[in-house]
Short mmCIF file of C-alpha atoms and ligand atoms in Angstrom, two decimals:
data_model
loop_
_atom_site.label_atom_id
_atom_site.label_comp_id
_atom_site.label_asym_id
_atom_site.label_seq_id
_atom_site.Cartn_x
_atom_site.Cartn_y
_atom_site.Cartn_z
CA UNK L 1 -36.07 -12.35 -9.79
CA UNK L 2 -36.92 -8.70 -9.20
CA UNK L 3 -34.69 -6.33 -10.81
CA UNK L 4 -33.67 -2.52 -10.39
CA UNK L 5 -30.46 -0.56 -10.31
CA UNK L 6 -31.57 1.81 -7.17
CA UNK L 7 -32.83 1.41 -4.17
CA UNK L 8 -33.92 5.00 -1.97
CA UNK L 9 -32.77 4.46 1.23
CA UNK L 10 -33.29 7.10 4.54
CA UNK L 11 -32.70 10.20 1.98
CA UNK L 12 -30.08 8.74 -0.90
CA UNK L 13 -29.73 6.41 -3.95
CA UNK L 14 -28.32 3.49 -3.10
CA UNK L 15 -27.23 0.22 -5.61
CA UNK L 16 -29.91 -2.68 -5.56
CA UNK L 17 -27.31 -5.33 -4.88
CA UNK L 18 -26.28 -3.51 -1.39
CA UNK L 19 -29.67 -2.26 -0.45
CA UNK L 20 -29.47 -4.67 2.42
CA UNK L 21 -30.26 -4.25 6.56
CA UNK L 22 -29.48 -5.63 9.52
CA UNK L 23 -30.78 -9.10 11.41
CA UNK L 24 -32.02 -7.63 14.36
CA UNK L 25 -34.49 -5.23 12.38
CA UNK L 26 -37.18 -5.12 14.64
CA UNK L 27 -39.96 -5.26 12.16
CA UNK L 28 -38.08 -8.28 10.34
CA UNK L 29 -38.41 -9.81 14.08
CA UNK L 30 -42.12 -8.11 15.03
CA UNK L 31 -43.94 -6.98 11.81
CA UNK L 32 -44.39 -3.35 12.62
CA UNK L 33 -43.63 -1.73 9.25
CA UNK L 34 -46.25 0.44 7.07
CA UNK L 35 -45.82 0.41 3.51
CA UNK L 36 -47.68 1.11 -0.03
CA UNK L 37 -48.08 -0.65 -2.91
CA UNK L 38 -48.70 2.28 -5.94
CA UNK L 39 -47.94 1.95 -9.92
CA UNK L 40 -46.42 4.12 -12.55
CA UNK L 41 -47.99 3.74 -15.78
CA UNK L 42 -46.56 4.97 -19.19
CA UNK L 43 -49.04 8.00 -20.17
CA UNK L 44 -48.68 10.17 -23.68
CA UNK L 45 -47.00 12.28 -21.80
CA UNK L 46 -44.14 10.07 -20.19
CA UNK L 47 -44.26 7.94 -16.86
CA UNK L 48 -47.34 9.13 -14.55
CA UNK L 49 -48.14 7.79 -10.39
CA UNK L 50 -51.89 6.81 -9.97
CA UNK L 51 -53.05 8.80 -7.11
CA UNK L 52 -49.29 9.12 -5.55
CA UNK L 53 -50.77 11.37 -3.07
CA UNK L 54 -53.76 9.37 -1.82
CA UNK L 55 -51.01 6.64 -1.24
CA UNK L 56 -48.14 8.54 0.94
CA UNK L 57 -51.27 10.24 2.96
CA UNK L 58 -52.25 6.60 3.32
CA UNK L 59 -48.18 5.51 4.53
CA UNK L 60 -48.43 8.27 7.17
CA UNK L 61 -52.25 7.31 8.20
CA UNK L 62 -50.95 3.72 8.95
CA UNK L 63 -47.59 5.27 10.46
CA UNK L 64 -50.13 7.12 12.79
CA UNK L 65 -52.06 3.90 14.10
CA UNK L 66 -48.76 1.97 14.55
CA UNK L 67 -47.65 5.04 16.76
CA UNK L 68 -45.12 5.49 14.34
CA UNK L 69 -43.47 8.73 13.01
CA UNK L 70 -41.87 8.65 9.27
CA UNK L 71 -38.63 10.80 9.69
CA UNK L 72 -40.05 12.95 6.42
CA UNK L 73 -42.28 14.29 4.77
CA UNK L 74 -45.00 13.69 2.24
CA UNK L 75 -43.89 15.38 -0.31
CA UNK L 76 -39.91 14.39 0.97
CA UNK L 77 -41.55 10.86 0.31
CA UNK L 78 -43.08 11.57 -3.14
CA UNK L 79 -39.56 13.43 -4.09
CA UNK L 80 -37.89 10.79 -3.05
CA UNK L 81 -40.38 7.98 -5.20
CA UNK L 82 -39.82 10.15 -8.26
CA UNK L 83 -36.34 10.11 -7.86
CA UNK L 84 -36.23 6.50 -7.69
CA UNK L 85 -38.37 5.93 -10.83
CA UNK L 86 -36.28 8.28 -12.87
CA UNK L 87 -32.98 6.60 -11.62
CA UNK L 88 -33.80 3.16 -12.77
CA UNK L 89 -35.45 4.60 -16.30
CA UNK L 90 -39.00 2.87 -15.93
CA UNK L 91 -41.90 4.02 -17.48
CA UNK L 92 -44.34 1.17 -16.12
CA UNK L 93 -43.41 0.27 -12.90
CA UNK L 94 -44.67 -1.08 -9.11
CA UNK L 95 -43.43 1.39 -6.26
CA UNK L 96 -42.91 0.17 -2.67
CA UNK L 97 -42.38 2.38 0.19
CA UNK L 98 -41.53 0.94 3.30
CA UNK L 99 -41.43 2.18 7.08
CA UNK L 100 -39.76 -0.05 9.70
CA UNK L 101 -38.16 0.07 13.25
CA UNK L 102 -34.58 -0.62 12.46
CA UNK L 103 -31.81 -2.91 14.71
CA UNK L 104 -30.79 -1.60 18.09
CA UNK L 105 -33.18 -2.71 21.01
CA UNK L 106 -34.89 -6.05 20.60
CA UNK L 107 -37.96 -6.49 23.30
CA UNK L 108 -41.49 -5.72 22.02
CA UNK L 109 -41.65 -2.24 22.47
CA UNK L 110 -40.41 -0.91 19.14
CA UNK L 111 -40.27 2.89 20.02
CA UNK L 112 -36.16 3.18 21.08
CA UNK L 113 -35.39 2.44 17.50
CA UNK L 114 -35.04 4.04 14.59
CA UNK L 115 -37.56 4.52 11.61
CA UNK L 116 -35.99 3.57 8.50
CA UNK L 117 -37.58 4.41 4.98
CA UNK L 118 -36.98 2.31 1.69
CA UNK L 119 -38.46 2.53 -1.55
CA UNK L 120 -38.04 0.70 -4.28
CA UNK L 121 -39.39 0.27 -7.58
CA UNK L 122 -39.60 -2.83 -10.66
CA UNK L 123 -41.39 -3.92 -13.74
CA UNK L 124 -44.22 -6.18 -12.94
CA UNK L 125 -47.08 -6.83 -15.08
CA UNK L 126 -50.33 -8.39 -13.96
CA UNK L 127 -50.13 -9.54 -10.51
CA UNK L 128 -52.87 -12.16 -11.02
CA UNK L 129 -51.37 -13.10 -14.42
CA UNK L 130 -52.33 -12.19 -17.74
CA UNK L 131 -54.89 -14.75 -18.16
CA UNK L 132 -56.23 -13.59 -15.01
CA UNK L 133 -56.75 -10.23 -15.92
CA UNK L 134 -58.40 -11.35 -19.46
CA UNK L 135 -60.62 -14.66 -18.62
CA UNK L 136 -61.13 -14.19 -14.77
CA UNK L 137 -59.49 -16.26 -11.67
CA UNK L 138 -61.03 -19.19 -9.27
CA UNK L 139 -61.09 -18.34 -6.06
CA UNK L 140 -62.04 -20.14 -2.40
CA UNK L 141 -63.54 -18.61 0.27
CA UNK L 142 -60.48 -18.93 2.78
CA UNK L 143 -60.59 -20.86 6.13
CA UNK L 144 -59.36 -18.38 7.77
CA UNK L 145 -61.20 -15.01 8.95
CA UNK L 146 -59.99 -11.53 8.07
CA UNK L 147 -58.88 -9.74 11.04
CA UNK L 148 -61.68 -8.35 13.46
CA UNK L 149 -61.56 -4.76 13.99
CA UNK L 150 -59.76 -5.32 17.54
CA UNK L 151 -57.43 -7.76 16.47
CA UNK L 152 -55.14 -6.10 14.04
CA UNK L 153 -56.21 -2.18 12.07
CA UNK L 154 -57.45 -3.34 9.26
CA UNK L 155 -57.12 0.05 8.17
CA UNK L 156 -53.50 -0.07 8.12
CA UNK L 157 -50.75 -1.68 5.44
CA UNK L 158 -49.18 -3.39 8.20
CA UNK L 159 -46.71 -5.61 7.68
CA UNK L 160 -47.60 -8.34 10.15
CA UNK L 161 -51.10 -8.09 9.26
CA UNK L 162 -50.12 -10.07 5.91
CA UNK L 163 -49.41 -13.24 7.87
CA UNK L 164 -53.54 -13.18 8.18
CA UNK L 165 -53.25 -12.29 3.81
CA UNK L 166 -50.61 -14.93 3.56
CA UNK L 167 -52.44 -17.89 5.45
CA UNK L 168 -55.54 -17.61 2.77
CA UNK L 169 -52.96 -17.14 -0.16
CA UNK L 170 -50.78 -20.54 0.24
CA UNK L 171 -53.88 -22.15 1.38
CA UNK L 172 -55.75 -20.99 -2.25
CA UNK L 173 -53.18 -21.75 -4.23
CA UNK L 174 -52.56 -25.56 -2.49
CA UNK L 175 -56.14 -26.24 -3.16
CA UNK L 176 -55.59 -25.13 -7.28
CA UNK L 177 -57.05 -21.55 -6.86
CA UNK L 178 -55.63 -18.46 -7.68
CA UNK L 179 -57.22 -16.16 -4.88
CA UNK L 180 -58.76 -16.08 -1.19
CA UNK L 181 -61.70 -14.67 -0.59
CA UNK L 182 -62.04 -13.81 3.46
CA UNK L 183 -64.56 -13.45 5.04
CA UNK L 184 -64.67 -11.56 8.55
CA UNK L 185 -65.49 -12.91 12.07
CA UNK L 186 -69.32 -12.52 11.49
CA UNK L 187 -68.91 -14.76 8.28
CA UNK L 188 -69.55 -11.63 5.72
CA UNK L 189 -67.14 -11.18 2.85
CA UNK L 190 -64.64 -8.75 3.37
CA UNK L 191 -61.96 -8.34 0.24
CA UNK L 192 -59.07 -10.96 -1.15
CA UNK L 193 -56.07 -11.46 0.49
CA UNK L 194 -54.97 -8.18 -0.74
CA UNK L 195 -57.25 -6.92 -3.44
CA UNK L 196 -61.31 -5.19 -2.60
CA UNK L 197 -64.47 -7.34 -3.93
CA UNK L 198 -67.40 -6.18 -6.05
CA UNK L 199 -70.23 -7.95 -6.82
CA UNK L 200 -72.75 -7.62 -9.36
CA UNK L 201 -75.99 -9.04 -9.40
CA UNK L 202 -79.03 -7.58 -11.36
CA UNK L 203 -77.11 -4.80 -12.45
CA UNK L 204 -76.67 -3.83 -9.03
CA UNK L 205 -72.64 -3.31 -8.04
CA UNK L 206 -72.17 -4.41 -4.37
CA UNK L 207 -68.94 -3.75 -2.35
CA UNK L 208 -68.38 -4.23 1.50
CA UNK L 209 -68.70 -0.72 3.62
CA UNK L 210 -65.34 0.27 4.63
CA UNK L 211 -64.78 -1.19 8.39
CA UNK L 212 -62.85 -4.24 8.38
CA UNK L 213 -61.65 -3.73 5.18
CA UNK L 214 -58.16 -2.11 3.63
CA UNK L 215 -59.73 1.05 2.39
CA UNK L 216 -58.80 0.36 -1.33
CA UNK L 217 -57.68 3.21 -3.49
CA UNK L 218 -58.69 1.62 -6.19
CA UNK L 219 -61.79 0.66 -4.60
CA UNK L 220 -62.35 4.21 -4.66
CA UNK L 221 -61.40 4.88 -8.05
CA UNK L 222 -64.05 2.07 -8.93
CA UNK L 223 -66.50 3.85 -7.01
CA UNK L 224 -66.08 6.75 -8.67
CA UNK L 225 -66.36 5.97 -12.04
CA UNK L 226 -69.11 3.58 -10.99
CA UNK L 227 -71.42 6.77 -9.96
CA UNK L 228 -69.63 8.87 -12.76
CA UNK L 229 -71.34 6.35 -15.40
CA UNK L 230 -74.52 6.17 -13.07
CA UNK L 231 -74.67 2.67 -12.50
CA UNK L 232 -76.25 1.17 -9.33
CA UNK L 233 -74.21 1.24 -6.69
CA UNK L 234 -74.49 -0.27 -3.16
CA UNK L 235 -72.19 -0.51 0.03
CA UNK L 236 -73.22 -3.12 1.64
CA UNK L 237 -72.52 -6.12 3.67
CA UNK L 238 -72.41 -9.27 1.14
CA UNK L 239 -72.95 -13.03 1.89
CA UNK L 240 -71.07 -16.20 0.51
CA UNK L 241 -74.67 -17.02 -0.54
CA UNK L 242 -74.70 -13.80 -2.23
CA UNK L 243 -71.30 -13.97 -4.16
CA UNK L 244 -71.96 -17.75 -5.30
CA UNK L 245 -75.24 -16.62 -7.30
CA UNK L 246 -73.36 -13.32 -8.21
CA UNK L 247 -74.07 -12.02 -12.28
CA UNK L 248 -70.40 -10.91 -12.16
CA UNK L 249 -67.30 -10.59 -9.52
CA UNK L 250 -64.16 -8.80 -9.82
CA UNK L 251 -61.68 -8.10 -7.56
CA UNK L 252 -59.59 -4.56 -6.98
CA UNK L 253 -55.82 -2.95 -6.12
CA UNK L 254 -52.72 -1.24 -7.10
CA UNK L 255 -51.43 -4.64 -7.76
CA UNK L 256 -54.21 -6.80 -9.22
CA UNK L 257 -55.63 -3.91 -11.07
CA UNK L 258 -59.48 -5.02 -11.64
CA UNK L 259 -59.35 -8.99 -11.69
CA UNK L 260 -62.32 -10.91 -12.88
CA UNK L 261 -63.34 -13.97 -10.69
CA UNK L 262 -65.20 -16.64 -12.84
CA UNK L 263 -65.42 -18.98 -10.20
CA UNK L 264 -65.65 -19.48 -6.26
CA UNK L 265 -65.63 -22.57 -4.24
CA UNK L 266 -66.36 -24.72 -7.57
CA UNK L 267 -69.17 -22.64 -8.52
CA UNK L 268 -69.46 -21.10 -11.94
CA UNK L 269 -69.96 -17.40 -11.56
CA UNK L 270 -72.37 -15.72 -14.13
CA UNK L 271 -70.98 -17.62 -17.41
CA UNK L 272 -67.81 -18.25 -16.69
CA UNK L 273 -66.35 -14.91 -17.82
CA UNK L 274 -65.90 -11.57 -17.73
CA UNK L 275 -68.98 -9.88 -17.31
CA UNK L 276 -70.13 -6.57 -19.08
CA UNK L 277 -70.32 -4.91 -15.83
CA UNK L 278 -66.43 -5.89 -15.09
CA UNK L 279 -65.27 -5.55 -18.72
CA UNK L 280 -66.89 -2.06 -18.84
CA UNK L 281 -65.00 -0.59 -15.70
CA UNK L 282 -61.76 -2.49 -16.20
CA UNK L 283 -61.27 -0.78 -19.73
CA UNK L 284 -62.52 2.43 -18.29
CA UNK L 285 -60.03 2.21 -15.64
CA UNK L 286 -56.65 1.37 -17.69
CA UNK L 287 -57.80 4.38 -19.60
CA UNK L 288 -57.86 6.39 -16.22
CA UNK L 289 -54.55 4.99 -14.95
CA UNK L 290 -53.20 5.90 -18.30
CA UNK L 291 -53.86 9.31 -18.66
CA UNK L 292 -56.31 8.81 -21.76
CA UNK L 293 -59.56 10.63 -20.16
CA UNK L 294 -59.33 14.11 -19.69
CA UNK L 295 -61.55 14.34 -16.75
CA UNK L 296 -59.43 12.00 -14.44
CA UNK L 297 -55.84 13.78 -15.37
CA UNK L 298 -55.72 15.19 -12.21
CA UNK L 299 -55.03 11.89 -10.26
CA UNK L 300 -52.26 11.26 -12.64
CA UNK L 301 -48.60 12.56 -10.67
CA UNK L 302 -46.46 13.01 -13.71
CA UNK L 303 -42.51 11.83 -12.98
CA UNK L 304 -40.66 14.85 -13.33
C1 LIG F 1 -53.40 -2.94 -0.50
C2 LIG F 1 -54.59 -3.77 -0.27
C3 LIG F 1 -55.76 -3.65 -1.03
C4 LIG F 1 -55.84 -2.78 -2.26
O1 LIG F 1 -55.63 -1.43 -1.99
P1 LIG F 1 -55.26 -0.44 -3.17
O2 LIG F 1 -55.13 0.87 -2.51
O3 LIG F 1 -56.37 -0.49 -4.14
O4 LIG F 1 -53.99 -0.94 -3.76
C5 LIG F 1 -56.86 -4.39 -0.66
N1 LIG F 1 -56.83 -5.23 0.38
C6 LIG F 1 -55.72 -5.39 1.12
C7 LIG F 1 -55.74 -6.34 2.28
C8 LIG F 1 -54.57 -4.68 0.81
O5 LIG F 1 -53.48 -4.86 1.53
#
């Protein structure tokens, strides 16, 4: 059970236990709500947000595709997630911000109601467990399709586009995985069911270009520190083909940090393990997150 003492709720603390809403939300109803996923990560210097900006900008860019406008600011919004850390004490923590069309009207058109803003915050380790994050996960290339590009914007945290997420999840896990892997209309890989794929094969690290894709901000961290250690790097479309006879696979997020894959579909990837390649950037990267390189300090937001 998830745990916290506040809630931020439209502009003020409230307690956990009574953070509650209304049946008639619309986006309970619809699925028209934007939200973020970011962590806080205990630094030598006290709690620190990875990239808290990059993530609110993100909030507002999927507000603005939904036609949606977030009664605050940004930096109301990144106040208000400080706030909320310092209020329940956590050092290492998960932060949610949510946007949704409140009760009032019902109907499709969600614009005559109200935007409300939550955030809330907990303690949760590795989203694709421990042993996940150490020996690698098995995943199956879903049967369903991530969203094409005129279906849902796959650019967007929207809500209701995690039915689409949620389908390849249960289905994964039924069949004894631990991940989806979708691939989009076309049959190329996209990302997980909510986590960016890389691929390495040759010593080459492959990701999909960024069009039906969730634009990853820790895909972009990867990046990064991919060309900032001058690796080969290559965005490019990827087959199943291609990730079955992959040297190495790991999988990105906020909440799945970087993942190893050791196997898809029943077939061993590389030998069974974390690769160099994966090892490499995943150490690099809970360096990064925790404030112990220099050079990447300024994408640490310190909780003040
Ligand atoms: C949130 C999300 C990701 C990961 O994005 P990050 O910014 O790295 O957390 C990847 N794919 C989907 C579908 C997502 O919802």
């Amino acid at each position: 059970m998830i745990k916290a003492n506040y809630v931020w709720f439209n502009g003020e603390l409230i307690k956990f236990d009574e953070a509650k809403i209304h049946m008639l939300t619309h986006t309970l109803h619809y699925g028209l709500g934007v939200f973020e996923g970011i962590r806080c990560y205990e630094t030598k210097k006290g709690p620190a947000i990875f990239r808290n900006y990059e993530h609110i900008e993100r909030l507002f860019h999927s507000a603005h595709i939904c036609y949606m406008k977030i009664p605050f600011s940004k930096e109301e919004i990144r106040k208000a997630i400080h706030e909320t850390i310092k209020a329940n004490g956590f050092r290492n923590c998960y932060i949610r911000p949510i946007a949704f069309y409140s009760s009032g009207a019902m109907g499709l058109n969600p614009l005559n109601n109200k935007v409300d803003v939550a955030i809330i915050c907990w303690e949760w380790g590795a989203y694709l467990g421990e042993e996940g994050l150490n020996k690698g996960i098995r995943c199956k290339v879903s049967s369903f399709n991530r969203h094409h590009v005129n279906v849902s914007m796959t650019k967007a945290k929207v809500c209701g586009n995690y039915v689409n997420s949620q389908l390849a999840k249960i289905e994964a896990l039924l069949e004894g995985y631990d991940e989806a892997l979708m691939l989009d209309v076309d049959g190329y890989v996209t990302e997980g069911s909510g986590e960016n794929i890389f691929v390495v094969r040759k010593g080459v690290i492959k990701t999909p270009p960024a069009t039906g894709i969730l634009e990853g901000i820790t895909r972009d961290t990867v990046i990064r520190l991919i060309k900032d250690l001058s690796l080969e790097f290559k965005e490019e479309r990827i087959t199943r083909d291609e990730v079955y006879i992959a040297d190495e696979i790991f999988l990105t997020g906020t909440a799945a940090e970087i993942t190893p894959v050791r196997e898809v579909d029943r077939r061993v990837i590389g030998d069974g393990m974390p690769g160099p390649i994966t090892k490499k950037l995943q150490d690099l990267y809970f360096k990064v997150v925790r404030g112990e390189i220099d050079k990447y300090e300024h994408w640490l937001d310190y909780v003040k």
